[in-house]
Amino acid sequence: MENVKKTCSTNQYFESETKEKKITEDSLVFAFIGNKLLLVDESIPLYNRVQELDIGYIKYIGKTNEISCFVLDINQEEESFPLGALVGVRQLYALLPEAQLRAAIYGFQLILWNRKTKFCGQCGSTTTENLAEVLVKSCPKCKAEYYPKISPSVIVAVIKDDKILLAQHKRITNGMYTVLAGFVNPGESLEECIHREIKEEAGIEVCNIRYFGSQPWPFPDSLMIGFIADFDKGEIKPDNEEITDLKWFKADEIPEWPDKVSIARSLIDSFIENNSQ
Ligand SMILES: [Zn+2]
């Protein structure tokens, strides 16, 4: 099963596209009920399976293997839903091939954007979505514009010789240690955010910051931007607010790892790969 999924993910891709397009019976639909996605027979359904439902919002999001994909917001209580299985977005990482996962994550963020911007935050008028080619809603009265919100967050592997700094977070209770992370403040560069977060959470200073990679993380609207940094000076000391413990680990000493799908795990895996005998 694992191999089948891998084959799928290398052959398929999801290409997001913003334009006017009419849904047809054989369009692929990413239908959300509350914060859960509808799977029918363990797969993303075609429109003909859901068209009788009460659809509150519908938007074309792009194509996967030339099949048109739409995102739908269904007006129905989860508890009384008559069809298929409703799956939380977090669980989709283990269930969907990569192309469909990307489409689901993108669609989910558009659903949240639509729900949160029905009214203008400035004057309270009902907003409108007039441009099929641009992801923007606007207020007909005061002209305010609302784009989908993305919250950038840095995630950093701090390295000291052959050791990596990992932290135990207050909100994670399974004993897992992971890399440090934090949201970027308005007016702050990514590098400034890294220096501030590491100082606040671990009490140390870092240098030699280099880019690692990034990952959209739809819980609800983060973009995780991964970096590696070298320890510069100071003594590690957990802030005791978000971080309850901090340790330097050698590659073969790391106890409990974050989930495979996360960029946190990729950062730790990369450290292990570079520091194993
Ligand atoms: Zn307004």
PDB file of N, CA, C and O and ligand atoms in Angstrom, residues 120 122-123 125 139 142 144, ligand 1:
ATOM      1  N   CYS A 120     -17.197  42.648   6.175  1.00  0.00           N
ATOM      2  CA  CYS A 120     -16.052  43.545   6.237  1.00  0.00           C
ATOM      3  C   CYS A 120     -15.696  43.828   7.699  1.00  0.00           C
ATOM      4  O   CYS A 120     -16.572  44.217   8.487  1.00  0.00           O
ATOM      5  N   GLN A 122     -14.011  46.208   8.725  1.00  0.00           N
ATOM      6  CA  GLN A 122     -13.892  47.646   8.933  1.00  0.00           C
ATOM      7  C   GLN A 122     -15.257  48.327   9.105  1.00  0.00           C
ATOM      8  O   GLN A 122     -15.427  49.179   9.958  1.00  0.00           O
ATOM      9  N   CYS A 123     -16.247  47.923   8.276  1.00  0.00           N
ATOM     10  CA  CYS A 123     -17.550  48.603   8.358  1.00  0.00           C
ATOM     11  C   CYS A 123     -18.728  47.646   8.520  1.00  0.00           C
ATOM     12  O   CYS A 123     -19.868  48.081   8.678  1.00  0.00           O
ATOM     13  N   SER A 125     -20.148  45.579   6.384  1.00  0.00           N
ATOM     14  CA  SER A 125     -20.963  45.239   5.207  1.00  0.00           C
ATOM     15  C   SER A 125     -20.649  43.824   4.725  1.00  0.00           C
ATOM     16  O   SER A 125     -19.581  43.278   5.020  1.00  0.00           O
ATOM     17  N   CYS A 139     -15.070  44.846  -0.037  1.00  0.00           N
ATOM     18  CA  CYS A 139     -16.247  45.453   0.583  1.00  0.00           C
ATOM     19  C   CYS A 139     -16.816  46.496  -0.392  1.00  0.00           C
ATOM     20  O   CYS A 139     -16.108  47.423  -0.787  1.00  0.00           O
ATOM     21  N   CYS A 142     -16.810  50.285   1.796  1.00  0.00           N
ATOM     22  CA  CYS A 142     -15.584  51.034   2.145  1.00  0.00           C
ATOM     23  C   CYS A 142     -14.378  50.609   1.314  1.00  0.00           C
ATOM     24  O   CYS A 142     -13.280  51.126   1.490  1.00  0.00           O
ATOM     25  N   ALA A 144     -12.517  48.019   1.364  1.00  0.00           N
ATOM     26  CA  ALA A 144     -11.460  47.203   1.998  1.00  0.00           C
ATOM     27  C   ALA A 144     -11.352  45.872   1.249  1.00  0.00           C
ATOM     28  O   ALA A 144     -12.346  45.372   0.717  1.00  0.00           O
TER      29      ALA A 144
HETATM   30 ZN    ZN B   1     -16.254  47.817   4.529  1.00  0.00          ZN
END
